[in-house]
Coordinates of C-alpha atoms in Angstrom, one line a residue:
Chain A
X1 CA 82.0 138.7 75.3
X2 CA 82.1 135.0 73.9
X3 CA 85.6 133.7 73.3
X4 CA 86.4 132.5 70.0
X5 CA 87.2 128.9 69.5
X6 CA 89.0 129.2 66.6
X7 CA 90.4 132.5 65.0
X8 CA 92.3 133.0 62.0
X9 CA 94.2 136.3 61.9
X10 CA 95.1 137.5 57.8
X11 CA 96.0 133.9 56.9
X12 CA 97.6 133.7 53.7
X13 CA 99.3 130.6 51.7
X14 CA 101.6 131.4 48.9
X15 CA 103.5 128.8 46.5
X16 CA 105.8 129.5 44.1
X17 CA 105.5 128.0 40.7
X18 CA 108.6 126.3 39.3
X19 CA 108.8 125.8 35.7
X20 CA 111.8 124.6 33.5
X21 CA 114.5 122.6 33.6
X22 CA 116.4 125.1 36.0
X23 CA 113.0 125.3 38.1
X24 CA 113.2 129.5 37.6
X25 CA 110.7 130.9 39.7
X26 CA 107.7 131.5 37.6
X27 CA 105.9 133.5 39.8
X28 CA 103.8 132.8 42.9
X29 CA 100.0 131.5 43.6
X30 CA 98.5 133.1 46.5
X31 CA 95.7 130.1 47.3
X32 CA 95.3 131.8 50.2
X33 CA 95.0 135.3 51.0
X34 CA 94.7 137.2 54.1
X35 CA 92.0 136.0 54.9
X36 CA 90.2 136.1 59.0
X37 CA 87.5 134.8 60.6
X38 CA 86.3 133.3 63.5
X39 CA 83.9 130.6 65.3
X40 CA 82.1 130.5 68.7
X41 CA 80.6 127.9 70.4
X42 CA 77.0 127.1 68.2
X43 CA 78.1 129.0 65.5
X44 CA 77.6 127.4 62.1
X45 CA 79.7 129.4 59.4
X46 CA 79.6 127.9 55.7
X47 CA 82.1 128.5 53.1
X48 CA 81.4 128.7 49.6
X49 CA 83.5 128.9 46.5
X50 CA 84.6 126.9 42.9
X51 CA 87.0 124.2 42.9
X52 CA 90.3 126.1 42.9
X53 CA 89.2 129.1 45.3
X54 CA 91.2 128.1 48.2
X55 CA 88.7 127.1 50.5
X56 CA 90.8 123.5 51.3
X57 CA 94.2 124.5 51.8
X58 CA 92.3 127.5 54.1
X59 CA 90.3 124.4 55.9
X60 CA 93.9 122.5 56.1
X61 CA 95.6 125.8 57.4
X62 CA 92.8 126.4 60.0
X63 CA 93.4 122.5 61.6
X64 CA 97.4 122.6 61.2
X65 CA 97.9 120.4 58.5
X66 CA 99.5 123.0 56.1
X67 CA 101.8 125.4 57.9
X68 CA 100.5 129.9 56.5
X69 CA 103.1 131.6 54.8
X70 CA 101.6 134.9 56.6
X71 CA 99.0 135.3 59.5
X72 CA 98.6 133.1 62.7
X73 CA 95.2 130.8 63.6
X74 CA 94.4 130.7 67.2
X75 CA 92.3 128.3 68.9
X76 CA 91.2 128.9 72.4
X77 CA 93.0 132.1 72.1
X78 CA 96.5 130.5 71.8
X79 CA 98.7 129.5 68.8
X80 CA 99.1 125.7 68.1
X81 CA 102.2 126.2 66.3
X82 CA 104.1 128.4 69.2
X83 CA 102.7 125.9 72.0
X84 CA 104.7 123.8 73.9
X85 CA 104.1 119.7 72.6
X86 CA 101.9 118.5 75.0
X87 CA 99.8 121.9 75.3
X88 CA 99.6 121.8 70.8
X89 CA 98.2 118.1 71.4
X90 CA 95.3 119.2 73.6
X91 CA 94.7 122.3 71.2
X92 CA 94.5 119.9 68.1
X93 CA 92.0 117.8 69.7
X94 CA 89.6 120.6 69.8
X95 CA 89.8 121.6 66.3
X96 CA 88.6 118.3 64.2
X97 CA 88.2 117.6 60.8
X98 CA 86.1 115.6 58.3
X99 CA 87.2 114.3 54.8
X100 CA 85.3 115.3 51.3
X101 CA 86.1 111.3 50.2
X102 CA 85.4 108.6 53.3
X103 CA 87.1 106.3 51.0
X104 CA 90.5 108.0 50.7
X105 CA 90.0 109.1 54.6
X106 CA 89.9 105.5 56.0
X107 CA 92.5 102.8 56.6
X108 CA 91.1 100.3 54.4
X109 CA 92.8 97.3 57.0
X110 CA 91.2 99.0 60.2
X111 CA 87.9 98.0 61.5
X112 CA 85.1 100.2 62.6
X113 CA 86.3 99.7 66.0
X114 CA 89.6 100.6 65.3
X115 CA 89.6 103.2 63.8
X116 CA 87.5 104.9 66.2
X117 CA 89.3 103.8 69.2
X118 CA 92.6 105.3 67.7
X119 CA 92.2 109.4 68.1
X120 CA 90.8 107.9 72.0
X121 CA 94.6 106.1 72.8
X122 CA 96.3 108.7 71.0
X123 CA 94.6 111.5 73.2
X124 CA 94.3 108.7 75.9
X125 CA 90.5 109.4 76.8
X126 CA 89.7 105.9 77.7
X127 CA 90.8 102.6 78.2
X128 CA 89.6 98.8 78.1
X129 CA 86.2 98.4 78.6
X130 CA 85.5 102.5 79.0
X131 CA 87.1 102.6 75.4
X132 CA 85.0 100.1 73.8
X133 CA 81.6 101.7 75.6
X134 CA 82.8 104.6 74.2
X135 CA 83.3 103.4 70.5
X136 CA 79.6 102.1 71.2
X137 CA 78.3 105.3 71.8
X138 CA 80.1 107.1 69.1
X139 CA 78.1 104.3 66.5
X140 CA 75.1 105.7 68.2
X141 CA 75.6 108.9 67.9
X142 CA 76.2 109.0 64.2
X143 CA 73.2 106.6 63.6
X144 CA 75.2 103.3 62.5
X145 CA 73.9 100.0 63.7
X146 CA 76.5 98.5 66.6
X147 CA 76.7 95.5 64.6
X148 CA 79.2 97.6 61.7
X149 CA 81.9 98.0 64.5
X150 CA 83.9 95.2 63.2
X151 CA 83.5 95.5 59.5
X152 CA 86.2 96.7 57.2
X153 CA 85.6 100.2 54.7
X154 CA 85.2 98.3 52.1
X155 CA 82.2 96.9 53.7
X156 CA 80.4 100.0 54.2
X157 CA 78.3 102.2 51.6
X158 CA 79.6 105.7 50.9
X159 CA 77.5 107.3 53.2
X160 CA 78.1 104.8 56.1
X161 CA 81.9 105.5 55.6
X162 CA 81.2 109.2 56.2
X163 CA 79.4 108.1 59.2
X164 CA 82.3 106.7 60.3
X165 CA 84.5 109.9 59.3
X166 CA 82.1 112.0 61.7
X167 CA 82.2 109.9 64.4
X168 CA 86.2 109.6 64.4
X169 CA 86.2 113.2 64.4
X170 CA 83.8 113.5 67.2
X171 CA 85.2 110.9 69.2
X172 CA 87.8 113.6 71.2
X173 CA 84.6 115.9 71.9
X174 CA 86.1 118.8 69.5
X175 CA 84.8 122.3 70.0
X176 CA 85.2 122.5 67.0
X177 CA 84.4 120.6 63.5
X178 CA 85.7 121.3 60.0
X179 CA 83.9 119.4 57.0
X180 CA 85.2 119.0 53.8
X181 CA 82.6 118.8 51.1
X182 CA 81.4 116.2 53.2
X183 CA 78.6 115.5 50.8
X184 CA 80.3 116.5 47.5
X185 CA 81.0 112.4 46.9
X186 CA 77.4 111.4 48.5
X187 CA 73.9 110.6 46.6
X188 CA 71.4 113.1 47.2
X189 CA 69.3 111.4 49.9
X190 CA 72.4 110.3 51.5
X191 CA 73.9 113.6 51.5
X192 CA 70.5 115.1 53.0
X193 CA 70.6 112.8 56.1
X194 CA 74.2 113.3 56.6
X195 CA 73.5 116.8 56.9
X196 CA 70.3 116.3 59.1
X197 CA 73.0 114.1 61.6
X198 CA 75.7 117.2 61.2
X199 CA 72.5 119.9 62.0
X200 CA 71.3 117.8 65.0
X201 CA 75.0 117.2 66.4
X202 CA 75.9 120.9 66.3
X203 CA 72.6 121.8 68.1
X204 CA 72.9 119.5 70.7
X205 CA 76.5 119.8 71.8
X206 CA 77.0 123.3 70.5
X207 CA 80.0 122.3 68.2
X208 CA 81.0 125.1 66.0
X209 CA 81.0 124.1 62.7
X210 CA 82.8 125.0 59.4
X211 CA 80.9 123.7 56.7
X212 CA 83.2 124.0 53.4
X213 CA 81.2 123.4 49.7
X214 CA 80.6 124.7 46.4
X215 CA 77.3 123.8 47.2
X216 CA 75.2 127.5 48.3
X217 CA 71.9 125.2 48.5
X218 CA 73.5 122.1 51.0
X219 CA 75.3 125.6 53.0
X220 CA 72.0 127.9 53.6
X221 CA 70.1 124.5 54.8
X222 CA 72.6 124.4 57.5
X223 CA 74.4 127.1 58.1
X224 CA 73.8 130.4 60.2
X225 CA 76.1 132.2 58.3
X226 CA 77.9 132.0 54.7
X227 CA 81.3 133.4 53.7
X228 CA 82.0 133.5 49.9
X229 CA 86.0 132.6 48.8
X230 CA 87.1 133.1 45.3
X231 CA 90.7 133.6 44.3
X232 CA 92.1 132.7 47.7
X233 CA 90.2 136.0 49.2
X234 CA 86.7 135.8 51.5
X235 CA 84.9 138.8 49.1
X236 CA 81.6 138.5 51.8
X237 CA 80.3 137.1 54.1
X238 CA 76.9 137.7 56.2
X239 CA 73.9 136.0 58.1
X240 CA 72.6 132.8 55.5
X241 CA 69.4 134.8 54.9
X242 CA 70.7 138.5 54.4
X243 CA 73.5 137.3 52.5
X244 CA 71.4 135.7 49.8
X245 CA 68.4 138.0 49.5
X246 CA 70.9 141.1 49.3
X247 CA 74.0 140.0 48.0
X248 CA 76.6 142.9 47.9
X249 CA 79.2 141.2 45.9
X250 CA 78.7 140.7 41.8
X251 CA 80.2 136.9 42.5
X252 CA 77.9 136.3 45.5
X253 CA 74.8 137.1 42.6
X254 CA 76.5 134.7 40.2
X255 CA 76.5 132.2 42.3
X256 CA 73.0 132.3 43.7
X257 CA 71.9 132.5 40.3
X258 CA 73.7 129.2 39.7
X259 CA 72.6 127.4 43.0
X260 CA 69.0 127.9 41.6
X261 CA 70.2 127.2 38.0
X262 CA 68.5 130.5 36.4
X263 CA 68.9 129.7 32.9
X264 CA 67.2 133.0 31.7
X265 CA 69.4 136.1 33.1
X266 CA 72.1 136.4 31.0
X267 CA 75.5 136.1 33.0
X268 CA 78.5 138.1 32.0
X269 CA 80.9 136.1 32.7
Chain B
X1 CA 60.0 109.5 17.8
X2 CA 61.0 106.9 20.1
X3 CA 59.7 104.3 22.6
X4 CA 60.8 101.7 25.0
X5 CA 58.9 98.9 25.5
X6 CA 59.7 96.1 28.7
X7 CA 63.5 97.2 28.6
X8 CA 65.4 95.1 30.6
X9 CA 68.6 95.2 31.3
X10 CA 70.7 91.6 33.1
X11 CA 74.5 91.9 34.0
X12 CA 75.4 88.3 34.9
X13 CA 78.1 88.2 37.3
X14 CA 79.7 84.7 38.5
X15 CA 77.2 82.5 40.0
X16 CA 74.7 85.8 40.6
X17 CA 73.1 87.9 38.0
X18 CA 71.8 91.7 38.7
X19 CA 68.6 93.3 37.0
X20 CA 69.9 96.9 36.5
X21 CA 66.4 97.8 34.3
X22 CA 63.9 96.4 35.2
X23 CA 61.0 96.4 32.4
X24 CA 60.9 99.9 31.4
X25 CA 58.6 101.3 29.1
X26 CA 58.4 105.2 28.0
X27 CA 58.3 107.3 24.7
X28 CA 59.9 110.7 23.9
X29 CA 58.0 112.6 20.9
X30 CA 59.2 114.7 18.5
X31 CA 60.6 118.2 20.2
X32 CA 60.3 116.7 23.8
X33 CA 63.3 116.4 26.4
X34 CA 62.6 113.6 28.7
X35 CA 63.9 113.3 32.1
X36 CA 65.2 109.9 34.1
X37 CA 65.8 110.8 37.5
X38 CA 67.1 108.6 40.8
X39 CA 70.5 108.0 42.5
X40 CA 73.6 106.2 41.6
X41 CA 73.0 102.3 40.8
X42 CA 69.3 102.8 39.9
X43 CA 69.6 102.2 36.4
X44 CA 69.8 105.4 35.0
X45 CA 72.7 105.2 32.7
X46 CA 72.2 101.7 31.7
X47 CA 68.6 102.8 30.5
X48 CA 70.3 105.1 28.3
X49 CA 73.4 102.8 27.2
X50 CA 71.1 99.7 26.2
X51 CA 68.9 102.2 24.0
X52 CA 71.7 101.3 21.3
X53 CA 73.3 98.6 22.9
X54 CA 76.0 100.2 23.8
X55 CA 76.7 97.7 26.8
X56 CA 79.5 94.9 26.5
X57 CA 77.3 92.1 25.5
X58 CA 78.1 90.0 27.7
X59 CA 78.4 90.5 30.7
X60 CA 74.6 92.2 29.8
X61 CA 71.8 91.0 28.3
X62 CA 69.5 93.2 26.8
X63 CA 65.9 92.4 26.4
X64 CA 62.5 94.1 24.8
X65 CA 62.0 96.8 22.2
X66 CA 63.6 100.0 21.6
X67 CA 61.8 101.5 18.1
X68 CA 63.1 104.6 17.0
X69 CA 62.3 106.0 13.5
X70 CA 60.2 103.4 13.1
X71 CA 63.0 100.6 13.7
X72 CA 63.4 98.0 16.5
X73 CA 66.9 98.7 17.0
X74 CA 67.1 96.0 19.6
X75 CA 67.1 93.7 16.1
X76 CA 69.4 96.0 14.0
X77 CA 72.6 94.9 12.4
X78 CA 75.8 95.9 14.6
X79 CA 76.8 98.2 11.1
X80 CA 73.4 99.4 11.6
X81 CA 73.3 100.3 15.1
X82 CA 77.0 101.7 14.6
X83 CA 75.3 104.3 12.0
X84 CA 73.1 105.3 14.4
X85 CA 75.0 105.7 17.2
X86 CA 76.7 109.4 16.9
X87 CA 74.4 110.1 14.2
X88 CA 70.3 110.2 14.5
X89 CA 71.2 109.6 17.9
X90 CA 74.1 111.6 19.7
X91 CA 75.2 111.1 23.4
X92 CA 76.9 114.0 25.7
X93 CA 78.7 112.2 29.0
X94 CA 79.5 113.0 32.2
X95 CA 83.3 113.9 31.9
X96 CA 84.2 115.3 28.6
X97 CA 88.0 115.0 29.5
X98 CA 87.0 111.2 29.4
X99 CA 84.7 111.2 26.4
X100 CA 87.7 113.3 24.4
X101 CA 90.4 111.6 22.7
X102 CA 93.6 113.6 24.9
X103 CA 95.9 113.0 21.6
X104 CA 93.7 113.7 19.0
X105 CA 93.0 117.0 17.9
X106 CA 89.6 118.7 18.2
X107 CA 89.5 119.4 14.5
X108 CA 90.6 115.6 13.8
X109 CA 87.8 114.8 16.1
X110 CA 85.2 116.7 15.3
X111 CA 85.7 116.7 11.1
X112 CA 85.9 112.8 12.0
X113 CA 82.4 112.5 13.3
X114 CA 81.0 114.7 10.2
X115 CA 82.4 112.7 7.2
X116 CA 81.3 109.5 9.1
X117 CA 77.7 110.5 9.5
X118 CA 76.9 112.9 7.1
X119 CA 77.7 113.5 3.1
X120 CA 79.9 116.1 4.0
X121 CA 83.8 116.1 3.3
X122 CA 87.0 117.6 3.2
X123 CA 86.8 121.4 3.6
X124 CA 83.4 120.9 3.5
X125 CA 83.7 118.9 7.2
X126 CA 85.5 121.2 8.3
X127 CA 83.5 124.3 7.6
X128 CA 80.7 122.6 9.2
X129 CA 83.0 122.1 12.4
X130 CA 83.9 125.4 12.5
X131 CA 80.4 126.8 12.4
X132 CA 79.2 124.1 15.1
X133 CA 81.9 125.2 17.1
X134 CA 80.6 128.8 17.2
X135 CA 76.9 127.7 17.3
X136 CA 78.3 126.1 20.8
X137 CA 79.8 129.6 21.6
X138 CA 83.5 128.9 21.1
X139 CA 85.3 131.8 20.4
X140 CA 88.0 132.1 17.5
X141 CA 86.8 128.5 16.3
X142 CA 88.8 128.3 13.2
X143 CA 92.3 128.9 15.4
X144 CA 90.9 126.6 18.1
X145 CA 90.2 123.5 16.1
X146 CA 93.8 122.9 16.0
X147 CA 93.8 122.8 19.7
X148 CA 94.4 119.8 22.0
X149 CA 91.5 118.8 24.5
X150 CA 93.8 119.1 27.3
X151 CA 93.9 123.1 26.5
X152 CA 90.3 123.5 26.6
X153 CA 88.5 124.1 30.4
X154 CA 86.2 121.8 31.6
X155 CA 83.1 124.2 30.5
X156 CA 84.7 124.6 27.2
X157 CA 85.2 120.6 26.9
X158 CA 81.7 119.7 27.2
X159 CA 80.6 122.7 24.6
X160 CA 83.0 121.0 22.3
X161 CA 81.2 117.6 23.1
X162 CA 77.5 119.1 22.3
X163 CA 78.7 120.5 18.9
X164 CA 80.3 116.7 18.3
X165 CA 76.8 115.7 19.3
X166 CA 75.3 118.3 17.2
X167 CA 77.0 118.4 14.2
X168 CA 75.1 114.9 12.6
X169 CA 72.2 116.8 13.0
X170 CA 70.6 114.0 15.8
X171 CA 66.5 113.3 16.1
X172 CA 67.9 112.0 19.0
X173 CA 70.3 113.6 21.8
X174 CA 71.4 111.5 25.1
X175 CA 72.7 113.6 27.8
X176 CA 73.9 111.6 30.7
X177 CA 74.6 113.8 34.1
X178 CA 75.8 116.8 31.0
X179 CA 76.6 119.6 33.7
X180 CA 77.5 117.1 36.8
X181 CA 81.1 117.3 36.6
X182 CA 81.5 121.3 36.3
X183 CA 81.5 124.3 38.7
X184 CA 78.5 125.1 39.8
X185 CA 78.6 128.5 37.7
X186 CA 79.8 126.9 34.5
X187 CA 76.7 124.5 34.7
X188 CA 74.0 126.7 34.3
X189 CA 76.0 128.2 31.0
X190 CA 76.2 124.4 29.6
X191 CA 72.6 123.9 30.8
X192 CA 71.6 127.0 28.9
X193 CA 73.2 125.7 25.9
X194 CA 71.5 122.4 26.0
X195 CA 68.0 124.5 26.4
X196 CA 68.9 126.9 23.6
X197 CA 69.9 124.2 21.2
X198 CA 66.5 121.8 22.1
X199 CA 64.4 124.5 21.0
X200 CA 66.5 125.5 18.1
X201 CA 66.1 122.5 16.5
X202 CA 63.8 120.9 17.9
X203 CA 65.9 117.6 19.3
X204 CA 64.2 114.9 21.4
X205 CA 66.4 115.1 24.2
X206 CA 66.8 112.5 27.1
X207 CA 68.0 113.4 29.9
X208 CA 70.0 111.7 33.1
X209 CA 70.1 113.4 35.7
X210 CA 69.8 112.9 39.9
X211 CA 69.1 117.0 40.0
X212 CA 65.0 117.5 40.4
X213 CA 66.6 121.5 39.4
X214 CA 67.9 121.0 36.8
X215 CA 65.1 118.7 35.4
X216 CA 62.5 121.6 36.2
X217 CA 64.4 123.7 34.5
X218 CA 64.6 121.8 31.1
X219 CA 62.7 118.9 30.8
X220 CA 58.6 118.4 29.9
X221 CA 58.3 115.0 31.4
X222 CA 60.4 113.0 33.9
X223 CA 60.4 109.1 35.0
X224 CA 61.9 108.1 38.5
X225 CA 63.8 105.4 38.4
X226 CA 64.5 102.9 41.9
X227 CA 66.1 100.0 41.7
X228 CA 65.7 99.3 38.3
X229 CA 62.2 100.2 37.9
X230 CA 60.6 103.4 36.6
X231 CA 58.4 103.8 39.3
X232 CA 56.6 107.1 38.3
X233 CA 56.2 109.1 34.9
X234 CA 54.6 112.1 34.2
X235 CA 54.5 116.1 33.2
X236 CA 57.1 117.9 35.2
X237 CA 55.0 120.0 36.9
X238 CA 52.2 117.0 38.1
X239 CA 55.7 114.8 39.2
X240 CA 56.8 117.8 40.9
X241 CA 54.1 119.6 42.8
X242 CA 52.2 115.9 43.3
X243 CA 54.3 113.1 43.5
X244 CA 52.6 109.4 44.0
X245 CA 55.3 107.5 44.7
X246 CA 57.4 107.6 47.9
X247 CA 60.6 107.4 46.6
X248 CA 59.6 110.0 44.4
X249 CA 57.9 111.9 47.7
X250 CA 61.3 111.9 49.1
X251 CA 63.2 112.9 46.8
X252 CA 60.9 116.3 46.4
X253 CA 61.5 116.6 50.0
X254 CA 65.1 116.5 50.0
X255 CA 65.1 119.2 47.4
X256 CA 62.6 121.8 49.4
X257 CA 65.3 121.3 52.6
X258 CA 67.8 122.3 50.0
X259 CA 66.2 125.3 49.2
X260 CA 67.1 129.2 48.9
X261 CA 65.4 131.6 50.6
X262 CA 63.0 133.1 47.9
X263 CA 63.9 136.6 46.9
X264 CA 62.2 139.8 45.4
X265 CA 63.5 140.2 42.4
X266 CA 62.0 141.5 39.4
X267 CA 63.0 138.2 37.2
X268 CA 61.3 136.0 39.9

């Protein structure tokens, strides 16, 4: 039996709504709702869903940044929360994550260089000149000319920014990546070879990958297999191929029909 | 209808000048929905802005010929050219939230638009708005013209923007990235709108757009745009299915690794 890298037990996220000027409790939003899955080594799984769906806060619950109100996510078979500090700083390293906006994502006073070289002193992988062959080789891996290590963000197109996001992510060797809408912000040809660089990264090292998008068309190019969210829930989820030539859900149908923009059976909704 | 001849398009910066269009030349005829595709910064939008000079003037210059209705606009007067603008020819942006005036209401709005361009008034205008507003499939139109745009979705926002656009009866309609903004399900309903209305009365339509899909699905002929340049022009199908150019090449072959697996439905 393979051992799941990361697992997420009947995760849920609830807020309460305040409104008022007494903040009475106006009920609660349940962005995320028990929902489970898992990812192996190699495994590609895409999430799909509208804006609003939950699919981020479930992306920022599954790398620690937002804390569930219910359920527990395990990587490596242990809980980051309940480990000890040293043992949740090797856990977080092999769950990574990659921004929807480079822009937003990078320290706009940090070189190339620098930031890559940060996540490396922080989990103190290398040092000197073993740091700065390493920064090298991370430039190299996400196909950006060595030359870009000392410019600023600002310097950088849109899609060389994401390069940059990918390669800080990889830099700790995760076992596991988490993208964003990593595209959603990118021109179409840019978006394409990002994903090409993402599909040749996770077949070489066997990364597991959770590729999140409201995009079905970008998700079935990569992805092995697709889970649908909508209303905080995962309604199905299946092999890419079965999943889109028999979809079981009515939503899973709606949104196949939009991903090839069929203008000519009526939708109810 | 209409047709571009040698557009160009020069924002002068300081000390440097860029050439957003590049000599472009097309015609759209009566009934036809015409296509510009290509990525951000190709010239897209500013093809469709300069079409009534609707770019600060300066930093741009505008040069060549744009006749429409048998009229070189690219000579008209500015009151001219403000008559035409929102009447014979209508645009439909991007973001409606940002097209919308937030503290205006959408009957202010829309009756607005009618008394300016057409001989309609009063309760007149606003019958008109209120059967636009259903044409666009707004339900309970007469309540919702005293709405805010703020308490309209973002689906509902641009249906509101196409009856705007609709409602001076246009030769002409500009739709610039119409469905970009939306969810992905709410896009092919606004799409379907756009088609329905095209053949309803049969507007000239141009079209921006950086989706090859959604330019198959409503367009007859498309131009590529690169760098300023429309570098290829033709019926959908020929641009499609035989592309010359290689930006154009790559382009199609982005979209085919973007594809669904085909399935056998009855429909398809």
């Amino acid at each position: 039996m393979t051992e799941a890298l990361l697992d997420a037990r009947e995760v849920s996220k609830t807020y309460h709504r305040r409104a008022g000027v007494f903040q009475r409790d106006a009920g609660t939003i349940r962005a995320v709702d028990q929902v489970t899955l898992s990812l192996t080594a190699g495994d590609t799984l895409g999430l799909v869903g509208e804006s609003g769906c939950g699919k981020t806060t479930l992306a920022k619950i599954l790398v620690g940044l937002v804390a569930p109100t219910a359920g527990a996510v395990f990587i490596r078979g242990q809980s980051a929360a309940r480990a000890s500090r040293s043992k949740r700083l090797s856990l977080k390293r092999a769950v990574q994550f990659v921004f929807q906006d480079p822009m937003n994502s990078l320290n706009p006073r940090m070189t190339v260089e620098e930031t890559l070289s940060e996540p490396l002193a922080i989990h103190g992988l290398a040092h000197g000149d073993a740091r700065r062959q390493r920064v090298r080789e991370l430039l190299a891996r996400v196909q950006l000319p060595l030359t870009h290590a000392g410019r600023l963000p600002r310097e950088l197109s849109g899609g060389e920014r994401q390069r940059v996001g990918m390669a800080r992510a990889l830099a700790v060797d995760p076992e596991v990546l988490i993208c964003d809408e990593p595209i959603a912000s990118l021109d179409v040809s840019v978006g394409a070879q990002i994903l090409e660089l993402l599909r040749g990264l996770c077949a070489q090292q066997r990364t597991a990958l959770l590729f999140i998008s409201h995009d079905l068309r970008a998700v079935a190019s990569l992805c092995h297999r697709v889970a649908v969210m909508k209303e905080g829930r995962l309604i199905e989820s299946g092999p890419t191929e079965a999943l889109l030539t028999h979809p079981r859900h009515p939503y899973t149908e709606l949104l196949i029909r939009a991903a090839t923009l069929d203008l000519d059976t009526p939708t109810s909704k | 209808m209409l047709s571009v001849e040698r557009l160009s398009v020069v924002y002068e910066g300081r000390g440097s000048s860029v050439r957003a269009v590049d000599e472009v030349s097309f015609t759209i005829e009566a009934g036809e929905v015409l296509a510009l595709v290509g990525e951000s910064g190709c010239g897209k939008t500013s093809v469709a802005l300069a079409l009534t000079k609707l770019l600060p003037m300066p930093p741009a210059t505008i040069t060549g010929r744009v006749l429409f209705e048998g009229k070189n606009l690219m000579e008209a007067s500015p009151d001219a050219l403000r008559a035409v603008r929102g009447g014979k020819i209508a645009y439909v942006f991007q973001e409606p939230a940002t097209s919308l005036n937030p503290v205006l209401t959408i009957r202010e709005q829309l009756v607005e638009v009618i008394e300016l361009h057409t001989p309609a008034r009063g309760r007149e205008a606003q019958r008109v708005a209120v059967e636009w507003l259903q044409r666009v499939g707004i339900a309970d139109a007469r309540e919702r013209l005293s709405a805010y745009p703020h308490e309209f979705s973002g689906g509902m926002q641009q249906r509101v923007m196409l009856a705007m656009a609709m409602a001076t009866r246009p030769s002409l309609l500009i739709a610039d990235e119409p469905t970009t903004a939306l969810d992905v399900t709410i896009q092919v309903q606004i799409l379907r709108l756009l088609r329905d209305l095209q053949r309803a009365y049969r507007l000239c339509v141009l079209l921006i757009s950086h989706d090859l899909t959604v330019v198959e699905r409503i367009a007859h002929r498309v131009g590529v745009m690169s760098a300023g340049k429309l570098v290829e022009l033709g019926p959908v199908a020929q641009i499609l299915h035989q592309p010359a150019h290689p930006y154009t090449k790559e382009l199609i072959r982005y979209r085919s690794m973007m594809s669904l697996p085909r399935r056998n439905t009855s429909h398809d």
